XYZ file of C-alpha atoms in Angstrom:
683
model
C -21.718 4.243 -17.971
C -21.753 2.147 -14.846
C -24.022 -1.126 -14.845
C -23.141 -1.440 -11.125
C -26.232 -1.983 -8.733
C -24.689 0.142 -6.039
C -23.816 3.479 -6.321
C -20.465 4.162 -4.785
C -18.889 7.464 -6.050
C -16.238 9.443 -4.794
C -16.098 12.758 -6.881
C -13.423 15.297 -6.552
C -14.825 17.739 -9.221
C -12.130 19.859 -10.648
C -11.171 22.367 -8.040
C -8.885 25.246 -8.860
C -6.719 25.794 -5.897
C -3.435 27.121 -7.514
C -1.213 25.070 -5.251
C 0.690 23.811 -8.162
C 0.499 26.919 -9.911
C -2.123 25.433 -12.543
C -5.898 26.276 -13.135
C -6.842 22.492 -13.080
C -6.584 19.577 -10.764
C -3.784 19.608 -8.528
C -0.852 17.401 -9.732
C -0.630 16.025 -6.272
C -3.852 14.075 -6.589
C -3.178 10.638 -7.961
C -5.023 7.488 -8.677
C -4.373 3.587 -8.460
C -5.711 0.484 -10.005
C -4.330 -2.837 -9.226
C -4.558 -6.385 -10.710
C -4.331 -8.907 -7.696
C -0.708 -9.838 -8.842
C 1.264 -6.843 -7.385
C 0.955 -5.011 -10.882
C -0.657 -1.701 -11.227
C -1.755 1.427 -13.155
C -1.156 4.968 -11.563
C -0.688 8.407 -12.506
C -1.767 11.875 -11.504
C -5.284 12.998 -12.042
C -4.137 15.739 -14.360
C -2.266 13.336 -16.670
C 1.320 14.526 -15.954
C 3.708 11.831 -15.157
C 5.679 13.005 -12.099
C 7.047 9.744 -10.745
C 9.147 6.780 -12.052
C 6.444 4.611 -10.761
C 3.741 6.154 -12.859
C 2.536 4.078 -15.888
C -0.537 2.675 -17.489
C 0.924 -0.838 -17.051
C 3.265 -1.927 -14.413
C 3.416 -5.626 -14.943
C 4.101 -8.129 -12.068
C 6.435 -10.768 -13.896
C 8.253 -13.741 -12.781
C 11.587 -13.726 -11.115
C 14.056 -12.210 -11.828
C 12.090 -9.448 -13.586
C 9.551 -8.459 -10.960
C 7.426 -5.400 -11.426
C 8.275 -3.901 -14.914
C 7.139 -0.651 -16.587
C 5.585 -1.505 -19.792
C 3.412 1.093 -20.906
C 4.374 4.622 -19.619
C 1.940 7.037 -21.021
C -0.823 8.026 -23.603
C -0.980 11.274 -25.560
C -4.623 11.842 -26.284
C -5.649 14.006 -29.082
C -9.333 14.577 -30.286
C -10.399 16.082 -33.613
C -13.892 17.533 -33.217
C -16.410 17.552 -35.703
C -15.910 21.122 -36.738
C -12.016 19.628 -37.382
C -10.664 21.647 -34.536
C -7.941 19.683 -32.548
C -7.399 19.487 -29.002
C -5.838 17.285 -26.077
C -7.063 15.495 -23.297
C -5.215 15.536 -19.885
C -1.995 17.801 -19.340
C 1.083 16.882 -21.522
C 4.001 18.847 -21.463
C 5.179 16.902 -24.755
C 2.512 18.268 -26.829
C 4.100 20.942 -28.942
C 2.601 24.020 -28.988
C -0.066 23.278 -26.725
C -0.875 25.373 -23.481
C -0.827 23.225 -20.445
C -3.391 25.303 -18.638
C -5.743 25.354 -21.630
C -6.241 21.384 -22.003
C -6.034 20.899 -18.319
C -9.207 23.155 -18.058
C -11.020 20.353 -20.078
C -11.201 18.106 -17.228
C -14.361 18.972 -15.572
C -14.645 16.072 -13.141
C -12.549 13.248 -11.757
C -14.376 10.473 -9.683
C -13.975 6.865 -8.509
C -17.013 4.491 -9.313
C -16.854 1.320 -7.147
C -13.101 2.303 -6.459
C -12.275 2.777 -10.281
C -11.115 5.998 -11.988
C -13.068 7.920 -14.162
C -12.314 11.323 -15.957
C -14.958 13.561 -17.629
C -13.694 16.062 -20.279
C -15.579 18.934 -21.941
C -14.742 20.427 -25.311
C -17.465 22.867 -26.459
C -20.355 20.750 -26.599
C -18.636 17.457 -26.956
C -18.401 15.571 -23.825
C -15.811 12.345 -23.383
C -15.594 9.919 -20.424
C -12.433 7.911 -19.649
C -11.914 4.953 -17.761
C -9.126 2.640 -16.638
C -9.368 -0.777 -15.414
C -7.236 -3.981 -15.019
C -8.922 -7.199 -15.355
C -8.145 -9.157 -11.878
C -5.264 -11.608 -12.193
C -3.874 -10.230 -15.341
C -1.048 -7.905 -16.356
C -3.384 -6.256 -18.595
C -4.844 -2.657 -18.839
C -8.080 -1.291 -20.614
C -8.390 2.383 -21.215
C -11.876 3.155 -22.417
C -13.414 6.279 -23.892
C -17.038 6.978 -24.577
C -18.816 9.938 -26.019
C -21.401 11.145 -23.477
C -22.364 14.442 -24.945
C -22.318 15.959 -28.722
C -23.180 14.361 -31.970
C -19.871 13.207 -33.008
C -18.070 11.426 -34.572
C -14.970 12.567 -32.704
C -11.547 11.399 -34.217
C -9.702 9.994 -31.194
C -5.724 9.508 -31.730
C -3.774 7.841 -28.963
C 0.060 7.867 -28.975
C 1.558 5.245 -26.574
C 4.921 5.896 -25.112
C 7.441 3.347 -23.639
C 10.409 2.822 -21.555
C 10.684 -0.750 -20.722
C 12.463 -1.056 -17.415
C 12.371 -2.354 -13.740
C 9.928 0.084 -12.280
C 12.680 0.968 -9.529
C 15.113 1.847 -12.230
C 16.175 5.248 -12.808
C 14.260 7.097 -15.487
C 17.360 7.840 -17.290
C 17.994 4.251 -17.872
C 17.794 3.272 -21.537
C 16.694 -0.269 -22.924
C 19.516 -2.410 -24.100
C 18.196 -2.924 -27.784
C 16.227 -0.863 -29.950
C 12.369 -1.503 -29.820
C 10.750 -3.549 -32.603
C 7.296 -3.572 -33.660
C 5.239 -6.412 -35.468
C 1.686 -6.793 -36.476
C -0.764 -9.524 -37.208
C -4.251 -7.911 -38.231
C -5.058 -5.425 -35.799
C -2.831 -6.904 -32.987
C 0.542 -5.243 -32.347
C 3.654 -6.312 -30.209
C 6.400 -4.064 -28.991
C 9.752 -5.859 -28.129
C 12.825 -4.381 -26.453
C 15.150 -7.323 -26.776
C 14.927 -11.279 -26.236
C 15.791 -10.674 -22.355
C 12.670 -8.499 -21.960
C 9.002 -9.119 -21.865
C 6.541 -8.035 -25.083
C 3.932 -5.576 -24.844
C 0.867 -6.216 -26.786
C -1.234 -3.646 -28.021
C -4.858 -3.477 -29.531
C -7.412 -0.689 -30.123
C -10.995 -1.642 -30.342
C -13.341 0.778 -31.871
C -14.934 2.237 -35.271
C -12.358 2.360 -37.941
C -9.562 1.551 -35.497
C -6.050 1.581 -36.971
C -2.431 1.835 -36.351
C -0.183 4.671 -38.208
C 3.472 3.784 -37.678
C 5.244 6.978 -37.029
C 8.433 6.425 -34.765
C 8.979 9.074 -32.376
C 11.114 9.693 -29.678
C 10.486 12.184 -26.542
C 13.640 13.273 -24.900
C 14.056 15.159 -21.731
C 10.875 14.124 -20.048
C 10.960 15.863 -16.591
C 9.644 13.893 -13.418
C 8.997 16.338 -10.912
C 8.706 14.000 -7.817
C 11.812 12.422 -8.628
C 13.621 15.673 -8.685
C 11.688 16.690 -5.173
C 12.969 13.372 -3.909
C 16.462 13.653 -4.947
C 16.628 10.936 -7.820
C 17.334 11.249 -11.263
C 14.518 13.182 -12.966
C 14.925 13.438 -16.679
C 14.284 10.654 -19.135
C 13.126 9.590 -22.388
C 10.347 7.654 -24.015
C 9.678 6.143 -27.176
C 6.494 5.541 -29.427
C 5.965 3.346 -32.403
C 3.302 5.599 -33.742
C -0.245 6.403 -33.023
C -3.518 4.580 -32.779
C -6.777 6.332 -34.057
C -10.495 5.524 -34.132
C -13.755 7.234 -34.299
C -15.565 7.727 -31.200
C -19.332 7.641 -31.630
C -22.453 7.825 -29.086
C -22.844 4.144 -30.009
C -19.452 2.791 -29.907
C -16.579 3.397 -27.209
C -12.897 3.032 -28.006
C -10.675 0.861 -25.832
C -6.852 0.469 -26.083
C -5.637 -2.635 -24.350
C -2.069 -3.160 -23.170
C -0.894 -6.434 -22.153
C 1.978 -8.819 -21.300
C -0.143 -11.785 -21.367
C -0.725 -14.004 -24.406
C -3.104 -13.034 -26.972
C -5.673 -15.972 -25.963
C -5.829 -14.265 -22.525
C -6.120 -10.560 -24.145
C -8.792 -11.667 -26.381
C -10.834 -13.955 -23.915
C -13.028 -11.008 -23.109
C -14.345 -8.071 -24.689
C -13.983 -4.817 -22.893
C -17.423 -4.596 -22.035
C -17.147 -8.149 -20.438
C -14.108 -7.335 -18.617
C -15.572 -4.313 -17.049
C -18.691 -6.156 -16.163
C -16.880 -8.934 -14.590
C -14.822 -6.422 -12.267
C -17.716 -4.695 -11.028
C -19.354 -7.906 -10.284
C -16.077 -8.991 -8.380
C -16.088 -5.623 -6.730
C -19.648 -5.769 -5.625
C -19.091 -9.342 -4.385
C -16.203 -8.273 -2.032
C -18.921 -5.616 -0.572
C -21.223 -8.359 -0.111
C -18.869 -10.613 1.410
C -17.889 -7.645 4.122
C -21.473 -7.383 4.971
C -22.114 -4.968 7.615
C -18.507 -3.939 7.241
C -19.565 -2.190 4.051
C -22.663 -0.545 5.145
C -21.552 3.198 4.953
C -19.973 4.550 1.898
C -16.621 5.448 3.845
C -16.420 1.829 4.974
C -17.152 0.372 1.624
C -14.488 2.622 -0.142
C -12.011 1.210 2.532
C -13.018 -2.195 1.779
C -12.381 -1.719 -2.042
C -9.048 -0.131 -1.007
C -8.090 -2.858 1.003
C -8.484 -5.253 -1.799
C -5.723 -3.532 -3.699
C -2.915 -4.923 -1.206
C -3.996 -8.735 -1.108
C -2.278 -10.337 -3.977
C -1.263 -13.583 -5.474
C 2.452 -12.978 -5.738
C 3.786 -13.416 -9.182
C 6.961 -15.636 -9.875
C 7.384 -17.606 -6.770
C 6.457 -20.902 -8.413
C 7.833 -23.326 -5.718
C 5.685 -21.578 -3.232
C 2.704 -21.946 -5.599
C 3.394 -25.645 -6.149
C 3.655 -26.413 -2.383
C 0.179 -24.545 -1.999
C -1.444 -26.347 -4.638
C -0.175 -29.799 -3.600
C -2.039 -28.854 -0.370
C -5.162 -27.904 -2.026
C -4.544 -24.140 -1.228
C -3.612 -20.813 -2.909
C -0.635 -18.466 -2.228
C -1.742 -15.067 -0.870
C 0.428 -12.086 0.507
C 0.078 -8.667 1.113
C 1.693 -5.490 -0.909
C 2.767 -3.126 1.863
C 2.364 -0.115 -0.085
C 2.233 1.417 -3.720
C 4.224 2.495 -5.427
C 7.345 0.831 -4.238
C 6.765 -1.649 -1.410
C 6.796 -5.475 -2.023
C 5.281 -7.786 0.671
C 6.718 -7.081 4.314
C 6.092 -9.556 7.065
C 5.467 -6.994 9.724
C 3.158 -4.891 7.492
C 1.301 -8.112 6.474
C 0.732 -8.955 10.150
C -0.349 -5.856 11.307
C -2.828 -5.367 8.103
C -4.322 -8.644 8.341
C -7.337 -8.159 10.498
C -8.200 -4.867 8.718
C -7.790 -6.004 5.137
C -9.105 -9.639 5.326
C -10.991 -10.534 8.726
C -12.973 -7.343 8.804
C -13.869 -7.830 4.939
C -15.138 -11.400 5.411
C -12.082 -12.719 3.595
C -11.178 -15.566 5.924
C -10.073 -18.050 3.503
C -7.392 -15.460 2.120
C -6.398 -14.624 5.669
C -5.576 -18.247 6.429
C -3.577 -18.564 3.059
C -1.522 -15.542 4.054
C -0.762 -16.892 7.576
C 0.262 -20.401 6.125
C 2.373 -18.655 3.427
C 4.245 -17.040 5.835
C 4.749 -20.075 8.169
C 6.356 -21.797 5.215
C 8.986 -19.114 5.359
C 9.971 -19.005 8.929
C 13.760 -19.468 9.553
C 15.415 -19.729 13.043
C 12.300 -18.479 14.677
C 11.771 -15.401 12.453
C 9.469 -14.680 9.467
C 10.622 -12.724 6.882
C 11.000 -8.926 7.072
C 10.559 -8.468 3.399
C 10.717 -10.296 0.019
C 12.687 -8.081 -2.503
C 11.097 -7.425 -5.756
C 11.783 -9.966 -8.330
C 13.230 -12.554 -5.576
C 12.127 -15.835 -4.325
C 13.938 -15.584 -0.898
C 12.959 -13.343 1.981
C 15.270 -11.023 4.250
C 15.005 -11.787 7.918
C 16.249 -8.600 9.745
C 13.212 -7.984 11.842
C 12.750 -8.259 15.587
C 9.054 -7.741 15.655
C 7.367 -9.430 12.595
C 7.348 -12.714 14.077
C 5.910 -11.473 17.198
C 3.049 -9.681 15.200
C 2.491 -13.013 13.559
C 1.245 -14.076 16.936
C -1.237 -10.972 16.984
C -2.446 -12.016 13.489
C -3.189 -15.606 14.259
C -4.949 -14.477 17.592
C -7.184 -12.018 15.724
C -7.987 -14.832 13.077
C -8.466 -17.245 15.511
C -11.261 -14.935 17.366
C -12.689 -14.087 13.899
C -13.101 -17.524 12.539
C -12.581 -20.235 15.421
C -10.511 -21.991 12.636
C -8.850 -24.384 14.886
C -7.501 -26.603 12.098
C -5.486 -23.754 10.729
C -4.421 -23.069 14.444
C -3.405 -26.479 14.910
C -1.310 -26.334 11.494
C 0.572 -23.361 12.650
C 1.110 -24.262 16.466
C 4.403 -25.841 15.820
C 5.829 -22.912 13.914
C 4.606 -20.664 16.778
C 6.148 -22.984 19.334
C 9.328 -22.860 17.423
C 9.534 -19.046 17.229
C 9.118 -18.813 21.020
C 11.821 -21.464 21.630
C 14.288 -19.656 19.241
C 13.437 -16.401 21.011
C 14.093 -17.988 24.441
C 17.353 -19.361 23.817
C 18.585 -16.522 21.378
C 18.432 -16.088 17.541
C 19.948 -14.024 14.555
C 20.510 -10.455 14.858
C 20.927 -10.360 18.777
C 17.347 -11.249 19.446
C 16.922 -13.158 22.476
C 15.288 -13.182 26.045
C 17.464 -11.994 28.847
C 17.116 -14.442 31.395
C 17.741 -11.961 34.358
C 14.509 -10.238 33.665
C 12.488 -12.184 30.911
C 12.635 -9.076 28.508
C 13.453 -9.401 24.811
C 16.433 -7.621 23.531
C 17.619 -7.172 19.957
C 20.153 -5.417 18.175
C 22.890 -5.961 15.740
C 25.418 -3.356 14.186
C 24.191 -2.212 10.779
C 20.779 -3.518 11.215
C 17.481 -1.694 11.841
C 15.338 -4.201 13.434
C 12.240 -2.607 14.569
C 9.395 -0.793 12.627
C 11.597 2.318 13.066
C 13.858 0.867 10.288
C 15.242 4.090 8.338
C 18.752 3.321 6.937
C 20.954 5.394 4.631
C 24.089 3.718 3.442
C 25.802 2.760 6.958
C 23.710 4.997 8.872
C 20.789 3.437 10.867
C 18.944 6.434 11.879
C 16.963 4.910 14.870
C 18.810 1.658 15.844
C 16.928 1.136 19.145
C 19.295 -1.635 20.052
C 18.269 -2.969 23.623
C 15.063 -3.712 25.055
C 12.387 -1.898 23.123
C 9.057 -0.859 24.453
C 6.778 -2.349 21.656
C 8.860 -5.193 21.342
C 8.332 -6.293 24.662
C 4.650 -5.622 24.685
C 4.430 -7.833 21.700
C 6.660 -10.558 23.373
C 4.295 -10.793 26.410
C 1.323 -10.735 24.058
C 2.689 -13.760 22.291
C 3.572 -15.463 25.435
C 0.092 -15.193 26.651
C -1.421 -16.164 23.129
C 0.744 -19.370 23.115
C -0.103 -20.175 26.780
C -3.653 -20.274 25.959
C -3.373 -22.033 22.653
C -1.116 -24.890 24.043
C -3.633 -25.412 26.902
C -6.471 -25.759 24.715
C -4.949 -27.978 22.228
C -3.001 -30.041 24.775
C 0.373 -29.423 23.103
C 3.446 -28.450 25.246
C 7.124 -28.943 24.856
C 7.971 -28.388 28.502
C 7.772 -24.590 27.974
C 6.695 -22.581 30.886
C 5.029 -19.985 29.229
C 2.753 -18.541 32.003
C 6.106 -18.318 34.221
C 8.077 -16.459 31.259
C 4.951 -14.079 30.843
C 4.850 -13.309 34.336
C 8.455 -12.511 34.614
C 8.311 -10.502 31.466
C 5.399 -8.467 32.911
C 7.004 -7.791 36.098
C 10.202 -6.637 34.836
C 8.428 -4.467 32.121
C 6.583 -2.486 34.797
C 9.519 -2.039 36.809
C 11.934 -1.029 34.064
C 9.886 0.779 31.478
C 8.089 3.352 33.779
C 9.791 6.789 33.314
C 8.717 8.645 36.310
C 9.861 11.956 35.685
C 7.673 11.982 32.362
C 4.859 9.987 33.361
C 5.172 7.704 30.535
C 7.356 4.757 29.055
C 10.830 4.676 28.212
C 11.337 3.852 24.523
C 14.252 1.588 24.884
C 15.967 0.262 28.232
C 19.382 -1.325 28.331
C 20.059 0.484 25.218
C 23.402 1.701 23.491
C 23.285 4.813 25.770
C 21.204 3.470 28.635
C 17.507 4.177 29.174
C 16.049 6.174 26.102
C 13.322 8.574 27.659
C 12.256 9.934 24.016
C 8.492 10.150 23.992
C 7.254 7.894 21.044
C 4.202 6.128 20.040
C 5.508 2.779 20.587
C 4.569 2.896 24.158
C 0.879 2.589 23.049
C 1.121 -0.974 22.369
C 1.623 -1.675 26.191
C -2.167 -0.585 26.271
C -3.566 -1.511 23.083
C -2.738 -5.279 22.539
C -5.083 -8.206 23.448
C -2.931 -8.835 26.607
C -1.745 -5.571 27.815
C 1.699 -5.616 29.562
C 1.299 -2.161 31.423
C -0.245 -2.018 34.922
C -3.772 -0.748 34.437
C -2.882 2.028 37.045
C -0.652 3.731 34.426
C -3.034 3.279 31.380
C -4.502 6.761 31.602
C -1.178 8.608 32.236
C 0.390 7.066 28.979
C -2.736 7.731 27.047
C -2.804 11.326 28.051
C 0.775 11.903 27.243
C 0.336 10.380 23.870
C -2.640 12.244 22.970
C -0.995 15.445 23.998
C 2.173 15.118 22.340
C 1.833 12.775 19.643
C -1.925 12.638 18.294
C -2.774 14.489 14.953
C -5.792 14.195 12.625
C -3.879 11.673 10.509
C -2.320 9.616 12.999
C 0.494 9.595 15.751
C 3.995 11.573 15.670
C 6.807 9.285 15.634
C 8.501 11.672 18.133
C 7.260 14.258 20.235
C 7.878 18.095 19.445
C 10.876 19.379 21.559
C 13.078 16.320 21.028
C 16.323 17.312 19.487
C 15.992 14.961 16.544
C 12.487 16.299 16.038
C 11.766 16.867 12.286
C 8.442 18.690 11.461
C 8.781 17.875 7.532
C 9.370 14.769 5.627
C 11.048 16.521 2.543
C 13.908 16.283 0.163
C 16.647 13.533 -0.838
C 16.658 9.956 0.642
C 18.912 11.168 3.626
C 16.950 14.076 4.339
C 13.779 12.135 4.330
C 15.083 9.209 6.436
C 16.415 11.584 8.916
C 12.770 12.600 9.517
C 10.920 9.206 8.795
C 10.728 8.205 12.370
C 11.682 11.398 13.956
C 8.385 13.165 14.199
C 6.750 12.268 10.842
C 3.176 11.152 11.460
C 2.168 7.660 10.650
C -1.515 6.785 9.631
C -1.571 3.378 10.866
C -0.725 4.157 14.360
C -4.229 5.771 14.765
C -5.540 2.158 15.085
C -3.650 1.220 18.249
C -4.353 4.501 19.852
C -7.961 4.076 19.328
C -7.776 0.662 20.894
C -5.922 2.105 23.883
C -8.486 4.898 23.977
C -11.438 2.457 24.242
C -9.612 0.445 26.720
C -9.176 3.462 28.997
C -12.706 5.162 27.928
C -15.112 2.061 26.763
C -18.137 4.114 26.543
C -16.585 6.713 24.278
C -17.071 5.454 20.995
C -18.266 8.588 19.784
C -15.037 10.299 20.749
C -12.828 7.714 19.179
C -14.791 7.767 15.953
C -14.043 11.696 15.960
C -10.423 10.665 15.828
C -10.875 9.582 12.283
C -12.813 12.396 10.582
C -9.532 13.668 8.785
C -9.351 10.339 7.049
C -12.667 10.833 5.134
C -11.316 14.208 3.666
C -7.811 12.336 2.976
C -9.754 10.031 0.678
C -10.319 12.832 -1.823
C -6.676 14.065 -1.671
C -3.269 12.462 -2.478
C -4.285 9.015 -3.833
C -8.036 9.478 -4.329
C -9.750 6.632 -2.515
C -6.883 5.390 -0.420
C -4.920 6.362 2.745
C -1.164 7.146 2.250
C 1.549 6.080 4.420
C 3.040 9.116 6.374
C 2.308 12.907 6.866
C 4.179 15.832 7.766
C 4.219 16.312 11.666
C 2.666 19.895 11.725
C -0.103 21.685 9.802
C -1.253 21.266 6.984
C -0.106 17.642 7.572
C 0.942 17.287 4.052
C 0.701 13.611 2.824
C 4.077 11.948 2.086
C 5.534 8.678 1.333
C 3.805 5.883 -0.413
C 0.461 7.349 -1.947
C -1.397 4.033 -0.787
C -0.436 2.024 2.278
C -1.700 -1.486 3.489
C -1.585 -0.858 7.266
C -2.935 2.464 7.028
C -6.036 1.468 5.092
C -6.285 -1.682 7.476
C -6.382 0.399 10.733
C -8.498 2.962 9.795
C -11.059 0.557 8.452
C -10.652 -1.704 11.505
C -11.161 1.451 13.831
C -13.854 2.715 11.987
C -15.722 -0.503 12.439
C -14.653 -0.891 16.096
C -16.223 2.567 16.817
C -19.387 1.646 15.373
C -19.447 3.564 12.155
């Protein structure tokens, strides 16, 4: 029962559409709860574990451990007052149980204030289940409540584990046997001195643990099989918890890697109340940005990506010494870490449009500390303290993020702190830096490229195969370069800071050369790359839209409509833009199969949701009075929030109908750009 003062509910019911051959909720619907550290709980709505990333507790631990699967799964058995036994969810491991029968017990799945709630009916007994994670803790609460029927209902919960890094294959086994220790009603599972400890506790009437060691072999992971990875693993259970579920007393299983003092600091009731209060504060801070239910849902979805990174102690110490905090952005769940490019593209939608200005400043300052040779990190590998720098555009997106930050906050103090870093980035690009990134002095355009590296956002790579190398002068890189020069020109003038850079002259040259070199007259749109490995590349890609969409558009205004019309006709879908137009020899209509097959399609037709943002920006630049038409371009995303990862927006979609969602189930820049566009169109 929610005590929230705002009713924000997304219910998907229990449709029986048969897509997965079942009579219950489709297995492709998933849920996600996060903890503000990069840790999470996630699974299918139906209860089947289909991915290596599915677990009730994936803890974000200090380096070198990184994110670690700690509590994989619960087998939930109920004994009704008439002593009949049944199961909640859908578990193939339940001996003698018919999967379709117990899937039918689920009558509703919904999100309340973004948190998942299941409702099961077994005769006249109705049971509700909720999953939440206290913010800032590697802790999960799974709470059951008796909503209907007289009870009591005997609830048995069998936890299963396979301690492993969350990216590790499901067939990997722990180095040591698991051990169990207990003090009163507190239990600890350990898998060896080099692994974290899982603490478990059951709160409820007549709660107890029966030690009954049980191994489950040959557990299938269907999505891992589809994606070409190891797809059969094993789990281990120490026994099962039991408690009586009554109308007056819920039952909560707590799993955690935190200390017992932290675990016991709040009751489950206090913990959920605190989390509801936190979420309502987020909606209050967002103000008018959360006035509609759809926008409010996206505000809460945005919160899942803003984290305090676990394990980078030196970074946290520097921030504390300056009276600040460390913040970064998880690019996507389940498998992305924090990426520089994704963070800067997402910053406006995740933080500025949601009123989280202080966190936006923390993020910008955090990344400024990692600039090396004029580059911000492309990514931080999980469990690592050091970034990787193989990116040509992340540093340029940094200017875009700072520009939007200053416009939203007028925080000149933060701008002055960042300005030396911004100047340093431009100086490095003008004289040339790593990975072949540097300005061609003949035309002022920015080139990039190094063998074996994928430096633009189209960065698929399998072994030594860079699928879309795009070496040369890429269209969006130069749109971003011009944008960065104009931003810095204005800031240095306003702040009276200059190192003898002719920023205006560099920008003028780049703009003149861009319009001379990138116009593909035969197609009426822009080359994707000029001076590339094979000359000028006329592939029709969405990258050209940035020549119109950025704050300082590099493309001559007389060509805006032509480019927009081509992108609309050939690339626009209900869920974003195709990454390559149909008809090209490399075009792929589906993103499916093993890693090589998927990466061959990743940027060769596959639809990217985040690109709807710059397309709408370009649309409104060409059609400034057509906000209704721009808003209609977002209609598909409201439906999508009830599909795939309920309440969030995924990474990519197939390029053709029915535009099946693929890739990460929840992606930062997808959520950020849809929310930003929703607000820009007046919704």
